[in-house]
């Protein structure tokens, strides 16, 4: 990873711990003048390190995606149907 100021590294880590990977990549690119591909690769490496050292916080901030939202909607609809509440 390119040499970065400690303050910048702290900001990048904070973005990753908050689940804001795109902001982390952008900040890395601006700080190092790296290409998008190189920046993404470096942020992925840092993200993997953070997943090992802060597994719960990283898991809490991962997006659930479309499949997760669909599953929640189906489960919610099933609960409503089971309880007899109508719309």
Coordinates of N, CA, C and O in Angstrom, one line a residue:
X1 N 0.8 -1.2 0.0 CA 0.0 0.0 0.0 C 0.9 1.2 0.0 O 1.9 1.3 0.7
X2 N 0.5 2.2 -0.8 CA 1.3 3.5 -0.9 C 1.4 4.2 0.5 O 0.5 4.0 1.3
X3 N 2.4 5.0 0.7 CA 2.5 5.7 1.9 C 1.4 6.8 2.0 O 1.2 7.6 1.1
X4 N 0.7 6.7 3.1 CA -0.4 7.7 3.4 C -0.2 8.3 4.7 O 0.4 7.7 5.6
X5 N -0.7 9.5 4.9 CA -0.7 10.1 6.2 C -1.6 9.3 7.1 O -2.6 8.7 6.7
X6 N -1.2 9.2 8.4 CA -2.0 8.4 9.4 C -3.5 8.9 9.4 O -4.4 8.1 9.5
X7 N -3.7 10.2 9.3 CA -5.0 10.8 9.3 C -5.8 10.2 8.2 O -7.0 9.9 8.3
X8 N -5.2 10.2 7.0 CA -5.9 9.6 5.8 C -6.2 8.2 6.0 O -7.3 7.7 5.6
X9 N -5.3 7.4 6.5 CA -5.5 6.0 6.7 C -6.7 5.8 7.7 O -7.5 4.9 7.6
X10 N -6.7 6.6 8.8 CA -7.8 6.5 9.8 C -9.1 6.8 9.1 O -10.1 6.1 9.4
X11 N -9.2 7.8 8.2 CA -10.4 8.1 7.5 C -10.8 7.0 6.6 O -12.0 6.6 6.5
X12 N -9.9 6.4 5.9 CA -10.2 5.2 5.0 C -10.7 4.1 5.9 O -11.8 3.5 5.5
X13 N -10.1 3.8 7.0 CA -10.6 2.7 7.8 C -12.0 3.0 8.4 O -12.8 2.1 8.4
X14 N -12.2 4.2 8.8 CA -13.5 4.6 9.3 C -14.6 4.4 8.2 O -15.7 3.9 8.5
X15 N -14.3 4.8 6.9 CA -15.2 4.6 5.8 C -15.5 3.1 5.7 O -16.7 2.7 5.5
X16 N -14.5 2.3 5.7 CA -14.7 0.8 5.6 C -15.5 0.2 6.7 O -16.4 -0.6 6.5
X17 N -15.2 0.7 7.9 CA -16.0 0.1 9.1 C -17.4 0.6 9.1 O -18.3 -0.1 9.6
X18 N -17.7 1.7 8.4 CA -19.1 2.2 8.2 C -19.8 1.6 7.0 O -20.9 1.9 6.7
X19 N -19.0 0.7 6.3 CA -19.6 0.1 5.1 C -19.6 1.0 3.8 O -20.3 0.8 2.9
X20 N -18.7 2.0 3.8 CA -18.7 3.0 2.7 C -17.4 2.7 1.9 O -16.5 3.5 1.9
X21 N -17.4 1.6 1.2 CA -16.2 1.2 0.5 C -15.9 2.2 -0.7 O -14.7 2.5 -1.0
X22 N -16.9 2.7 -1.4 CA -16.7 3.6 -2.5 C -16.0 4.9 -2.0 O -15.1 5.4 -2.7
X23 N -16.4 5.4 -0.9 CA -15.8 6.6 -0.3 C -14.3 6.3 0.0 O -13.5 7.1 -0.1
X24 N -14.1 5.1 0.6 CA -12.7 4.7 0.9 C -11.8 4.7 -0.4 O -10.7 5.2 -0.4
X25 N -12.4 4.1 -1.4 CA -11.6 4.0 -2.7 C -11.3 5.4 -3.2 O -10.2 5.7 -3.6
X26 N -12.3 6.3 -3.2 CA -12.2 7.6 -3.7 C -11.1 8.4 -2.9 O -10.2 9.0 -3.5
X27 N -11.1 8.3 -1.6 CA -10.2 8.9 -0.7 C -8.8 8.4 -1.0 O -7.8 9.2 -1.1
X28 N -8.6 7.1 -1.2 CA -7.3 6.5 -1.5 C -6.8 7.0 -2.8 O -5.6 7.4 -2.9
X29 N -7.7 7.1 -3.8 CA -7.3 7.6 -5.1 C -6.8 9.0 -5.1 O -5.7 9.4 -5.7
X30 N -7.5 9.8 -4.3 CA -7.1 11.2 -4.2 C -5.8 11.4 -3.5 O -5.0 12.3 -3.8
X31 N -5.6 10.6 -2.5 CA -4.4 10.7 -1.7 C -3.1 10.2 -2.3 O -2.0 10.6 -2.1
X32 N -3.3 9.2 -3.3 CA -2.2 8.5 -3.8 C -2.0 8.7 -5.3 O -1.0 8.3 -5.9
X33 N -3.0 9.4 -6.0 CA -3.0 9.5 -7.5 C -2.9 8.1 -8.1 O -2.3 8.0 -9.2
X34 N -3.5 7.1 -7.5 CA -3.5 5.7 -8.1 C -4.6 5.6 -9.1 O -5.6 6.4 -9.0
X35 N -4.5 4.6 -9.9 CA -5.6 4.3 -10.8 C -6.8 3.7 -10.0 O -6.6 3.3 -8.9
X36 N -7.9 3.7 -10.7 CA -9.1 3.1 -10.0 C -8.9 1.6 -9.7 O -9.2 1.2 -8.6
X37 N -8.3 0.9 -10.6 CA -8.1 -0.5 -10.3 C -7.1 -0.8 -9.2 O -7.4 -1.6 -8.3
X38 N -6.0 0.0 -9.2 CA -5.0 -0.2 -8.1 C -5.7 0.3 -6.8 O -5.5 -0.4 -5.7
X39 N -6.4 1.3 -6.8 CA -7.1 1.8 -5.5 C -8.0 0.8 -5.0 O -8.1 0.5 -3.8
X40 N -8.8 0.2 -5.9 CA -9.8 -0.8 -5.5 C -9.1 -2.0 -4.9 O -9.5 -2.6 -3.9
X41 N -8.0 -2.5 -5.5 CA -7.3 -3.6 -5.0 C -6.7 -3.3 -3.6 O -6.8 -4.2 -2.7
X42 N -6.2 -2.2 -3.4 CA -5.6 -1.8 -2.1 C -6.7 -1.7 -1.0 O -6.5 -2.2 0.1
X43 N -7.8 -1.2 -1.4 CA -8.9 -1.0 -0.4 C -9.5 -2.4 -0.1 O -9.8 -2.7 1.0
X44 N -9.5 -3.3 -1.1 CA -10.0 -4.7 -0.9 C -9.1 -5.4 0.1 O -9.5 -6.1 1.0
X45 N -7.7 -5.2 0.0 CA -6.8 -5.8 0.9 C -7.0 -5.3 2.3 O -7.0 -6.0 3.3
X46 N -7.2 -3.9 2.4 CA -7.4 -3.3 3.7 C -8.7 -3.8 4.3 O -8.8 -4.1 5.5
X47 N -9.7 -3.9 3.5 CA -11.0 -4.4 3.9 C -10.9 -5.8 4.5 O -11.5 -6.2 5.5
X48 N -10.1 -6.7 3.8 CA -9.9 -8.1 4.3 C -9.2 -8.1 5.6 O -9.6 -8.9 6.5
X49 N -8.2 -7.2 5.8 CA -7.5 -7.1 7.1 C -8.5 -6.6 8.2 O -8.5 -7.2 9.3
X50 N -9.3 -5.7 7.9 CA -10.3 -5.2 8.9 C -11.3 -6.2 9.2 O -11.8 -6.3 10.4
X51 N -11.7 -7.1 8.2 CA -12.7 -8.2 8.5 C -12.1 -9.1 9.5 O -12.8 -9.7 10.3
X52 N -10.8 -9.3 9.5 CA -10.1 -10.2 10.5 C -10.0 -9.5 11.9 O -10.2 -10.2 12.9
X53 N -9.7 -8.3 11.9 CA -9.5 -7.6 13.2 C -10.7 -7.0 13.8 O -10.8 -6.8 15.0
X54 N -11.8 -6.7 12.9 CA -13.0 -6.2 13.4 C -14.2 -6.9 12.7 O -15.0 -6.3 12.0
X55 N -14.3 -8.3 12.9 CA -15.3 -9.0 12.1 C -16.7 -8.6 12.4 O -17.5 -8.5 11.5
X56 N -17.1 -8.4 13.6 CA -18.5 -8.0 13.9 C -18.9 -6.7 13.3 O -19.9 -6.5 12.7
X57 N -18.0 -5.7 13.5 CA -18.3 -4.4 12.9 C -18.4 -4.4 11.4 O -19.3 -3.8 10.8
X58 N -17.5 -5.1 10.8 CA -17.5 -5.2 9.3 C -18.8 -5.9 8.9 O -19.4 -5.6 7.9
X59 N -19.2 -7.0 9.6 CA -20.4 -7.8 9.2 C -21.6 -6.9 9.4 O -22.6 -7.0 8.6
X60 N -21.7 -6.1 10.5 CA -22.8 -5.3 10.7 C -23.1 -4.3 9.7 O -24.2 -3.8 9.5
X61 N -22.1 -3.9 8.9 CA -22.2 -2.8 8.0 C -22.2 -3.3 6.5 O -22.1 -2.5 5.6
X62 N -22.3 -4.6 6.3 CA -22.4 -5.1 4.9 C -23.8 -5.0 4.4 O -24.7 -5.3 5.1
X63 N -23.9 -4.5 3.2 CA -25.3 -4.4 2.7 C -25.9 -5.8 2.5 O -25.2 -6.7 2.2
X64 N -27.2 -5.9 2.6 CA -27.9 -7.2 2.5 C -28.2 -7.5 1.1 O -28.5 -8.6 0.7
X65 N -28.3 -6.5 0.2 CA -28.5 -6.7 -1.2 C -30.0 -7.0 -1.5 O -30.8 -7.1 -0.6
X66 N -30.3 -7.2 -2.8 CA -31.6 -7.4 -3.3 C -32.2 -8.7 -2.8 O -33.4 -8.7 -2.4
X67 N -31.4 -9.7 -2.8 CA -31.9 -11.0 -2.3 C -32.3 -11.0 -0.8 O -33.4 -11.5 -0.4
X68 N -31.6 -10.3 0.0 CA -31.9 -10.1 1.4 C -33.1 -9.4 1.6 O -34.0 -9.7 2.5
X69 N -33.3 -8.3 0.8 CA -34.5 -7.5 1.0 C -35.8 -8.3 0.5 O -36.8 -8.3 1.2
X70 N -35.6 -9.0 -0.5 CA -36.7 -9.9 -1.0 C -37.1 -10.9 0.0 O -38.3 -11.2 0.3
X71 N -36.1 -11.6 0.6 CA -36.3 -12.6 1.7 C -37.1 -11.9 2.8 O -38.0 -12.5 3.4
X72 N -36.7 -10.7 3.3 CA -37.4 -10.1 4.4 C -38.8 -9.7 4.0 O -39.7 -9.9 4.8
X73 N -39.0 -9.3 2.8 CA -40.4 -9.0 2.3 C -41.3 -10.2 2.3 O -42.4 -10.2 2.8
X74 N -40.8 -11.3 1.8 CA -41.5 -12.6 1.8 C -41.8 -13.1 3.2 O -42.9 -13.5 3.5
X75 N -40.8 -13.0 4.1 CA -41.0 -13.5 5.4 C -42.1 -12.6 6.1 O -42.9 -13.1 6.9
X76 N -42.0 -11.3 5.9 CA -42.9 -10.4 6.5 C -44.3 -10.6 6.0 O -45.3 -10.6 6.8
X77 N -44.5 -10.9 4.7 CA -45.8 -11.1 4.1 C -46.3 -12.4 4.7 O -47.5 -12.5 5.0
X78 N -45.5 -13.4 4.9 CA -45.9 -14.7 5.5 C -46.4 -14.5 6.9 O -47.4 -15.1 7.3
X79 N -45.7 -13.7 7.7 CA -46.2 -13.4 9.1 C -47.5 -12.7 9.1 O -48.4 -13.0 9.9
X80 N -47.7 -11.7 8.2 CA -49.0 -11.0 8.1 C -50.1 -12.0 7.7 O -51.2 -12.0 8.3
X81 N -49.8 -12.8 6.7 CA -50.9 -13.8 6.3 C -51.2 -14.8 7.4 O -52.4 -15.1 7.6
X82 N -50.2 -15.2 8.1 CA -50.4 -16.2 9.2 C -51.2 -15.6 10.3 O -52.0 -16.3 11.0
X83 N -51.0 -14.3 10.6 CA -51.7 -13.7 11.7 C -53.2 -13.3 11.4 O -53.9 -12.9 12.2
X84 N -53.5 -13.4 10.1 CA -54.9 -13.1 9.7 C -55.2 -11.6 9.5 O -56.3 -11.2 9.3
X85 N -54.1 -10.8 9.5 CA -54.3 -9.3 9.3 C -54.4 -9.1 7.8 O -53.6 -9.5 7.0
X86 N -55.4 -8.4 7.4 CA -55.6 -8.2 6.0 C -55.3 -6.7 5.6 O -55.3 -5.8 6.5
X87 N -55.1 -6.5 4.4 CA -54.9 -5.1 3.9 C -56.1 -4.6 3.2 O -56.8 -5.0 2.5

